[in-house]
Short mmCIF file of C-alpha atoms in Angstrom, two decimals:
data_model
loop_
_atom_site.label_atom_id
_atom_site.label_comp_id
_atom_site.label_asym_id
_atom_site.label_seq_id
_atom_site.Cartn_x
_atom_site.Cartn_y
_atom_site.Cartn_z
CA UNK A 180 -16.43 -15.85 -2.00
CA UNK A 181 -17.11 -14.44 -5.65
CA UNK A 182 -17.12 -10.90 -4.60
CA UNK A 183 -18.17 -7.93 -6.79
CA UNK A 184 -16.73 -4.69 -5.93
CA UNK A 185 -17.36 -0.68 -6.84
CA UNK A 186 -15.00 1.59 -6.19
CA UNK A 187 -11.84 -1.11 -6.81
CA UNK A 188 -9.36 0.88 -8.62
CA UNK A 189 -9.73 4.03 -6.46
CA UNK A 190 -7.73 4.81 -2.89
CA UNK A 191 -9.28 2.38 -0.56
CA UNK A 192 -10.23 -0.11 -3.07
CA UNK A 193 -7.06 -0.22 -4.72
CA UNK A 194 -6.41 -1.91 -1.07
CA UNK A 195 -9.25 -3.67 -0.76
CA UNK A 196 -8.91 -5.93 -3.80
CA UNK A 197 -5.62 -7.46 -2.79
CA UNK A 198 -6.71 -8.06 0.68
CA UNK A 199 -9.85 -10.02 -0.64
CA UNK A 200 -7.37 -12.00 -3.00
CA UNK A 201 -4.46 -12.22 -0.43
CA UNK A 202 -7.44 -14.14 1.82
CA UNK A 203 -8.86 -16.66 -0.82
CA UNK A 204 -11.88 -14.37 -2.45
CA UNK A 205 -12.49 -14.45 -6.52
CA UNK A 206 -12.74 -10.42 -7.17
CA UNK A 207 -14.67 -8.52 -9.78
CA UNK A 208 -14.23 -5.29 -9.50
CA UNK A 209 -16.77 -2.38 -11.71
CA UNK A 210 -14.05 -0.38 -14.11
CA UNK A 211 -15.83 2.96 -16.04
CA UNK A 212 -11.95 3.23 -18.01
CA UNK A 213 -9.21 1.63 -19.83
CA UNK A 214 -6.79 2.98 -16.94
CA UNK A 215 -8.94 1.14 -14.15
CA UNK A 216 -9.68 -2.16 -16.16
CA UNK A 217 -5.48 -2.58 -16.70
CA UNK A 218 -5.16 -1.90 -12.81
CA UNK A 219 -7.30 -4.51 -12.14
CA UNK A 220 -6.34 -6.91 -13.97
CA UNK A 221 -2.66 -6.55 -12.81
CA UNK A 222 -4.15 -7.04 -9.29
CA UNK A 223 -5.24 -10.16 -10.50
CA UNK A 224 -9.10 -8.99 -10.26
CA UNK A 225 -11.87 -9.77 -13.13
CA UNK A 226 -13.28 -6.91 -14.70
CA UNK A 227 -17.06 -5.70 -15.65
CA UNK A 228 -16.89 -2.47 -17.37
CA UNK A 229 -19.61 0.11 -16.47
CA UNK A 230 -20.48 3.12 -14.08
CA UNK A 231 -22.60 3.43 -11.05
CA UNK A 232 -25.43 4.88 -13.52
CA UNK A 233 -25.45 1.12 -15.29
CA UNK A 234 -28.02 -0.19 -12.52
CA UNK A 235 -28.58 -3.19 -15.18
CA UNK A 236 -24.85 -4.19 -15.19
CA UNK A 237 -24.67 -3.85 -11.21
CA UNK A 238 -27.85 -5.82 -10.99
CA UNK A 239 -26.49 -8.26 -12.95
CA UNK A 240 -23.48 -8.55 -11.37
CA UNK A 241 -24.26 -8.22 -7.47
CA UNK A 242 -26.55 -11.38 -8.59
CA UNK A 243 -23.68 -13.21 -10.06
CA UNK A 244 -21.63 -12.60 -6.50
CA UNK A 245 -21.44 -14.06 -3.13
CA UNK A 246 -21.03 -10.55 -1.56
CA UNK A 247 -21.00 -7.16 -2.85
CA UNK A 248 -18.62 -4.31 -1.66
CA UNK A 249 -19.58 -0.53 -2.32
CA UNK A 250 -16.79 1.54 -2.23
CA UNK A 251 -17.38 3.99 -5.64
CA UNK A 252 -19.09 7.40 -5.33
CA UNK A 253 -18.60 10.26 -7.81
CA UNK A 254 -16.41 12.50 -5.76
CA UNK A 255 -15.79 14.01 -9.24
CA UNK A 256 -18.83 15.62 -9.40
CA UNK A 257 -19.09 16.32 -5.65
CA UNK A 258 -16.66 18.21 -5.09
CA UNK A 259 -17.34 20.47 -8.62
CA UNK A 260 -20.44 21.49 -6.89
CA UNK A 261 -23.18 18.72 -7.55
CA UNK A 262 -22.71 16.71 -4.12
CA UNK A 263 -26.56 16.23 -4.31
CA UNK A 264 -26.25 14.77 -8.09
CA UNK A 265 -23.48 12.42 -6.77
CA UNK A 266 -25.24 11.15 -3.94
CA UNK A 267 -28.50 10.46 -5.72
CA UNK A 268 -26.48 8.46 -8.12
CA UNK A 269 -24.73 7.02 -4.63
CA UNK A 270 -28.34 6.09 -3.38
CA UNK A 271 -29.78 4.75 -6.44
CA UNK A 272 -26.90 1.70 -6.87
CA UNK A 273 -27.39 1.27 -2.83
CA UNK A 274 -30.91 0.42 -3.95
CA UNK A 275 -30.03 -1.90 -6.86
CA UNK A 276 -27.59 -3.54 -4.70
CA UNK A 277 -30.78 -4.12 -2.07
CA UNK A 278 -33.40 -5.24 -4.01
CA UNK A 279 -30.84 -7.81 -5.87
CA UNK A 280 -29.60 -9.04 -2.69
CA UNK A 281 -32.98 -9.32 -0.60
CA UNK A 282 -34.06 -12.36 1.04
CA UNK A 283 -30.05 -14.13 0.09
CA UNK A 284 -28.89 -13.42 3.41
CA UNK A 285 -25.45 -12.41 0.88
CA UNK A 286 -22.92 -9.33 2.81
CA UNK A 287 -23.46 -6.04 1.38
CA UNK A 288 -20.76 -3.59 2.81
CA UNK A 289 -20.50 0.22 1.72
CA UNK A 290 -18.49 2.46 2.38
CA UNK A 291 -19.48 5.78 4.70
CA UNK A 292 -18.06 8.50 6.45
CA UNK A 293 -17.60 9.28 10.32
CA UNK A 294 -16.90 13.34 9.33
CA UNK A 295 -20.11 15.37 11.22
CA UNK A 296 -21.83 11.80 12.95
CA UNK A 297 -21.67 13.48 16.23
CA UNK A 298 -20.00 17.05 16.48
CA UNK A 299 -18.27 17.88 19.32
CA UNK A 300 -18.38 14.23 21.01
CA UNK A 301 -17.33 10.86 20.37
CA UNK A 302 -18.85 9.36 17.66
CA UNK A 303 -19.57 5.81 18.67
CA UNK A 304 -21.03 3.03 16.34
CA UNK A 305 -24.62 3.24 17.81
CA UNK A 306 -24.97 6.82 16.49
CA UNK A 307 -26.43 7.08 13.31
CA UNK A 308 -28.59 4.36 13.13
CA UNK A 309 -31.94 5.09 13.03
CA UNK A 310 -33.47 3.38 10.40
CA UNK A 311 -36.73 4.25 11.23
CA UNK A 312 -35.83 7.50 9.30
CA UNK A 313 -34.13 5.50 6.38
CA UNK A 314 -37.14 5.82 3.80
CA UNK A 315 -37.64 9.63 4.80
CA UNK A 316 -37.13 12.39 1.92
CA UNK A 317 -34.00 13.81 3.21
CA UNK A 318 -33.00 17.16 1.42
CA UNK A 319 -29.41 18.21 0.47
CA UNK A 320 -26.96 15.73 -0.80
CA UNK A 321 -25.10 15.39 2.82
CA UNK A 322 -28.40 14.01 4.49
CA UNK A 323 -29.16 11.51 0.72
CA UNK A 324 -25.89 9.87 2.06
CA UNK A 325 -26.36 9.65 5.84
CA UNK A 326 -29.97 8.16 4.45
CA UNK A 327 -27.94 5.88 1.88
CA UNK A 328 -26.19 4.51 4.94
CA UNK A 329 -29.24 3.96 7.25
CA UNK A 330 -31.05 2.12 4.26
CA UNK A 331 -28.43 -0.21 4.14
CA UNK A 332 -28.83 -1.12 7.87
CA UNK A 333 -32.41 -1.31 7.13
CA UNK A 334 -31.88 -4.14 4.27
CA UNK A 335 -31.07 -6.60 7.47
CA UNK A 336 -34.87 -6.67 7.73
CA UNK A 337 -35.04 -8.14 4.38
CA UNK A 338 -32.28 -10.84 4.34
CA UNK A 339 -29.48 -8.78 3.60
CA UNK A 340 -26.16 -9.33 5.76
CA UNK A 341 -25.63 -5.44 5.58
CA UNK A 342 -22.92 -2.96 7.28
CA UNK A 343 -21.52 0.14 6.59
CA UNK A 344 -17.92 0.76 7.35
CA UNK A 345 -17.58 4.68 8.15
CA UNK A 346 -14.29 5.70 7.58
CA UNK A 347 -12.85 8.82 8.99
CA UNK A 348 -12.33 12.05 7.11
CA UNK A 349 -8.54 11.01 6.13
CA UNK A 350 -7.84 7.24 5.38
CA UNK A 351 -3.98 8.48 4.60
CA UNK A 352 -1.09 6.44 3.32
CA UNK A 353 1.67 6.63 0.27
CA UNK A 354 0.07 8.19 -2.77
CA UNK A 355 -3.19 9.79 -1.14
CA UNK A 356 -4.91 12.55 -3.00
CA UNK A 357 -7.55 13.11 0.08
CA UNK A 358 -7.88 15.80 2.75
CA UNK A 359 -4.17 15.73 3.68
CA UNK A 360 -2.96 16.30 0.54
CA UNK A 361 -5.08 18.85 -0.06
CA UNK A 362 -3.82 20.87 3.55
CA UNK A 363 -0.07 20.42 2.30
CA UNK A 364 -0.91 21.45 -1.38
CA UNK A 365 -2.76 24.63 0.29
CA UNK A 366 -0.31 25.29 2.47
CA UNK A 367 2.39 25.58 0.12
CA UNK A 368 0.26 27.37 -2.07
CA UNK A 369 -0.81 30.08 0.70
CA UNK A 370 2.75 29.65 1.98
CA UNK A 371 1.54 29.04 5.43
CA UNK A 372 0.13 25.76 7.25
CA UNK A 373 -2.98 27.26 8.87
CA UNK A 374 -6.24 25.80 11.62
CA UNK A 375 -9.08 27.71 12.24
CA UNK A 376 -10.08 28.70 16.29
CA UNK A 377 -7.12 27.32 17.84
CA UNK A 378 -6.61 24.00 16.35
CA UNK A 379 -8.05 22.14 18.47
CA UNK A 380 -10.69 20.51 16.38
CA UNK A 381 -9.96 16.60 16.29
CA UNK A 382 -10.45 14.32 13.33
CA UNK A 383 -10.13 10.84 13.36
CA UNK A 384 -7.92 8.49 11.03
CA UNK A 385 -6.78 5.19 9.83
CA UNK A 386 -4.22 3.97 7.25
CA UNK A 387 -5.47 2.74 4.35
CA UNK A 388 -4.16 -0.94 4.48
CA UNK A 389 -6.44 -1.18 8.07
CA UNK A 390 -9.34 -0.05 6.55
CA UNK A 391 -8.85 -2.51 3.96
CA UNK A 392 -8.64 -4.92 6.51
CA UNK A 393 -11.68 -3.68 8.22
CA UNK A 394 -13.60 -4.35 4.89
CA UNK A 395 -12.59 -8.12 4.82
CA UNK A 396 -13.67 -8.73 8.26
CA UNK A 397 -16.97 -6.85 7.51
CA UNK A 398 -17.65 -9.38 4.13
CA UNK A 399 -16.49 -12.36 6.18
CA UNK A 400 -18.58 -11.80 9.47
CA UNK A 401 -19.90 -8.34 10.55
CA UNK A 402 -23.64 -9.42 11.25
CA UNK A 403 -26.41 -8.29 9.39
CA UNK A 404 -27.39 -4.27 10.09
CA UNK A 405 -23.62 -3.39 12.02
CA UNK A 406 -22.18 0.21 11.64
CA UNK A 407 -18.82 -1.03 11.95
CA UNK A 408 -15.84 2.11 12.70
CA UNK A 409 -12.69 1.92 10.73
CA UNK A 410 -10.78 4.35 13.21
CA UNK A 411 -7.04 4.03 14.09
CA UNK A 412 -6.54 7.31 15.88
CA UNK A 413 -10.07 9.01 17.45
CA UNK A 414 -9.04 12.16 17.52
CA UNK A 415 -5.65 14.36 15.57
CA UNK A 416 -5.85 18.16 15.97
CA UNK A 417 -5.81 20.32 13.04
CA UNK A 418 -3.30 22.57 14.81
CA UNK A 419 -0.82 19.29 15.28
CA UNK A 420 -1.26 18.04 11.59
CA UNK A 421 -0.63 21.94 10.98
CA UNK A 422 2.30 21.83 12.90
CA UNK A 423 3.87 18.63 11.15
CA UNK A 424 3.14 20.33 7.47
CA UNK A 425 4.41 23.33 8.90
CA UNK A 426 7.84 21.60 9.61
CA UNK A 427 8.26 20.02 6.90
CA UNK A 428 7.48 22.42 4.57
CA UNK A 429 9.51 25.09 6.74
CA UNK A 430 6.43 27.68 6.64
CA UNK A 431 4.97 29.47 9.88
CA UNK A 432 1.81 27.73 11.03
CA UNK A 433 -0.66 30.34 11.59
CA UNK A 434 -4.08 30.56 12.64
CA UNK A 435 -6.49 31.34 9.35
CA UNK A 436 -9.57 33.91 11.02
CA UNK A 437 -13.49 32.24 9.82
CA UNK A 438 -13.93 35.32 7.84
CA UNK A 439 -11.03 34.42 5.44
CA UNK A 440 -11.69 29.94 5.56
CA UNK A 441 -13.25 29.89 2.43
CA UNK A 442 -10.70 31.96 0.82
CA UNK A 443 -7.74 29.73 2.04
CA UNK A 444 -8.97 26.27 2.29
CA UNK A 445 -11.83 26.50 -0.36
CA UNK A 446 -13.84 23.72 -0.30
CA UNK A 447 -12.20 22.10 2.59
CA UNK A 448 -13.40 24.81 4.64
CA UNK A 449 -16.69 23.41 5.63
CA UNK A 450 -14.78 20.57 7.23
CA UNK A 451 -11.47 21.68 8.58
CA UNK A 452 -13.39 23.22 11.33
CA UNK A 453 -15.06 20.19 12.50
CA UNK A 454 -14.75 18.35 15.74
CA UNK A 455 -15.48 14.78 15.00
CA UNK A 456 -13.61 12.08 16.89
CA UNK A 457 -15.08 9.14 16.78
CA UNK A 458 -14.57 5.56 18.34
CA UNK A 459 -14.05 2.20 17.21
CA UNK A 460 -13.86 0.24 20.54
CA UNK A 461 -17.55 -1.59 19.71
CA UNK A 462 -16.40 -2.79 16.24
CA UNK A 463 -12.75 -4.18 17.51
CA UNK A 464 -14.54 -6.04 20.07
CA UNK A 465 -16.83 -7.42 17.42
CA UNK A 466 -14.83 -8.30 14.43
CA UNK A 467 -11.13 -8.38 16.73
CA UNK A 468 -10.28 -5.90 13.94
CA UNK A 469 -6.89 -4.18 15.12
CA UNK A 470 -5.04 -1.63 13.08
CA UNK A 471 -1.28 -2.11 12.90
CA UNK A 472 -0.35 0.49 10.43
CA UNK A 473 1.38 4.27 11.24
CA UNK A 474 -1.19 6.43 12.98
CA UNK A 475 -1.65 9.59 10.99
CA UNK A 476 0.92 12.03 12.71
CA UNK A 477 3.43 9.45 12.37
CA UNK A 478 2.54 8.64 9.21
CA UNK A 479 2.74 12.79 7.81
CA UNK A 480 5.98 12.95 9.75
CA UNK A 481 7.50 9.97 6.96
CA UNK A 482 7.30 12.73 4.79
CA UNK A 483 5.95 11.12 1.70
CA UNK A 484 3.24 13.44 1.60
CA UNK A 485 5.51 16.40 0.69
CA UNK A 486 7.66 14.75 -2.09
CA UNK A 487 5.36 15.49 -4.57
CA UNK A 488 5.63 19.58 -5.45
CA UNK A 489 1.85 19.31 -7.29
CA UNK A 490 0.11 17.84 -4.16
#
C-alpha cells in the first residue's frame, strides 16, 4: 500500500515506518522540520512537509494514499499546559482524515491510549466504545481524545476501515523520552525512586518494536470499527519499576505521601497513581499479533535507561 503517515519521525513512528517498508508498503510520512524530513528520508520514507494544523495538505495527502496512519499529537503543547488546545488540533485532523476517506472502504489507524479506560479493572478492548456518544460535546481535553477515538470507530459506518490501537501509558525501549524516563530523571533528581499508596498501582506496557508491529497488522487487516490493544505486559507495579530504578540508581525507594505528588512527580502525578491494566487477549486472537520483545521490567533492568545522566 501507498501509506501516509503522522507522527513518523517521533517514538513509535520512528518504528512504524520501517516495519511498513520492511513488509512491502510505499511510506509518506508528514515532517513539520528539517530534522524530521532528513530522518525520513534515511528510513527510506517520502516526505510531505506540514503540521497537523495544514488540514489542506493532510487532505490532500490521505487522498493520495491507500491507508492513512495517525500517530502525531502535539504532546508539546500538552504537557506545557494546553492539553485541550492539543487535542482539538488532535480531533480536527481525525476529522479531515474521515471525511477524505469516507465511503473508500481505505484503513485509517490512530493511535490512543489505554491510561484511565477502566480504573481499577482490566481494561479489555470492548470498553470504550460507545460511539453513540462520539458526536457529543465532550469538555476538557482528556474526554476531546477519548471522543477522537470513538469517532474513529464511528467512521466504519461510513466506509472507513477504522481502528484505534491504544497503547499503554509506557511503550519503552532504547532511547525513550516517555513516562519511564521521566521516573528515573525524577528520581535522580529527588534522589529517591518513589510510588504513591503502596505501589501497587499496575500499568500496562509494550516495547516499541511490538507496537509497531501491532500497527502493520491493524493497516493490513484489523476490520473496520476494532479497538485493537497493543499490550505486552497487563499490569507492572509502580513500586516494582520503583524498585528496579531504585537499584540501579543505588537510591532508597520510598513511598512519596499524596500531599507532596505534585511536588515530586509534577505533571506525572495525575497518572503515577493510576491503576490501569488492561488486556490484549481479544486483539491477539484477532490479528495473531504476538509481542516478542523484553517486557518492561526486563527491559529497565538492561539498564539503558540510566546511561543517559540528563534523562
Amino acid at each position: 500500500m501507498r501509506v501516509f503517515v503522522t507522527g513518523a519521525s517521533g517514538w513509535i513512528g520512528s518504528a512504524v515506518v520501517p516495519e511498513l517498508i520492511g513488509a512491502g508498503h510505499q511510506v509518506t510520512g508528514l515532517a513539520r522540520s528539517d530534522a524530521s524530513a532528513a530522518a525520513l528520508t534515511a528510513a527510506g520514507a517520502q516526505v510531505r512537509r506540514g503540521t497537523l494544523d495544514d488540514l489542506d495538505t493532510l487532505r490532500s495527502a490521505a487522498a493520495a494514499s491507500d491507508g492513512v496512519i495517525h500517530l502525531a499529537f502535539k504532546h508539546d503543547i500538552a504537557f506545557s499546559g494546553d492539553f485541550e488546545g492539543a487535542a482539538d488540533a488532535d480531533r480536527r485532523a481525525v476529522e479531515t482524515f474521515g471525511e477524505t476517506l469516507a465511503g473508500s472502504d481505505r484503513p485509517f489507524v490512530i493511535a490512543s491510549g489505554t491510561l484511565g479506560l477502566a480504573p481499577g479493572r482490566m481494561a479489555t478492548e470492548h470498553d470504550g466504545q460507545d460511539t453513540d456518544s462520539a458526536t457529543a460535546k465532550p469538555t476538557g481535553g482528556p474526554a476531546v481524545r477519548q471522543a477522537t477515538a470513538r469517532t474513529v470507530l464511528s467512521f466504519a459506518s461510513r466506509g472507513v476501515r477504522s481502528s484505534v490501537v491504544r497503547l499503554p501509558p509506557t511503550v519503552h525501549g532504547e532511547g525513550d523520552h516517555g513516562f519511564m524516563a521521566t521516573l528515573v530523571g525524577i528520581a535522580r533528581d529527588k534522589g529517591v525512586a518513589g510510588y504513591l499508596g503502596d505501589g501497587s498501582n499496575r500499568w500496562p506496557a509494550v516495547h516499541q518494536v511490538d507496537a509497531a508491529h501491532m500497527f502493520r497488522l491493524a493497516l493490513e487487516k484489523a476490520p473496520a470499527g476494532s479497538a485493537l490493544h497493543a499490550v505486552a505486559d497487563e499490569g507492572v507495579s509502580i513500586h516494582a519499576i520503583a524498585e528496579i530504578i531504585g537499584r540501579h540508581l543505588d537510591l532508597p525507594v520510598v513511598a512519596i505521601p499524596d500531599k507532596d505528588a505534585g511536588e515530586h512527580f509534577s505533571w506525572l502525578a495525575g497518572f503515577i497513581g493510576l491503576d490501569s491494566p488492561a488486556s490484549s487477549a481479544l486483539t491477539r486472537e484477532l490479528l495473531g499479533w504476538q509481542p516478542t520483545h523484553p517486557g518492561l521490567l526486563e527491559d529497565l533492568d538492561k539498564g539503558h535507561y540510566f546511561h543517559n545522566p540528563s534523562a
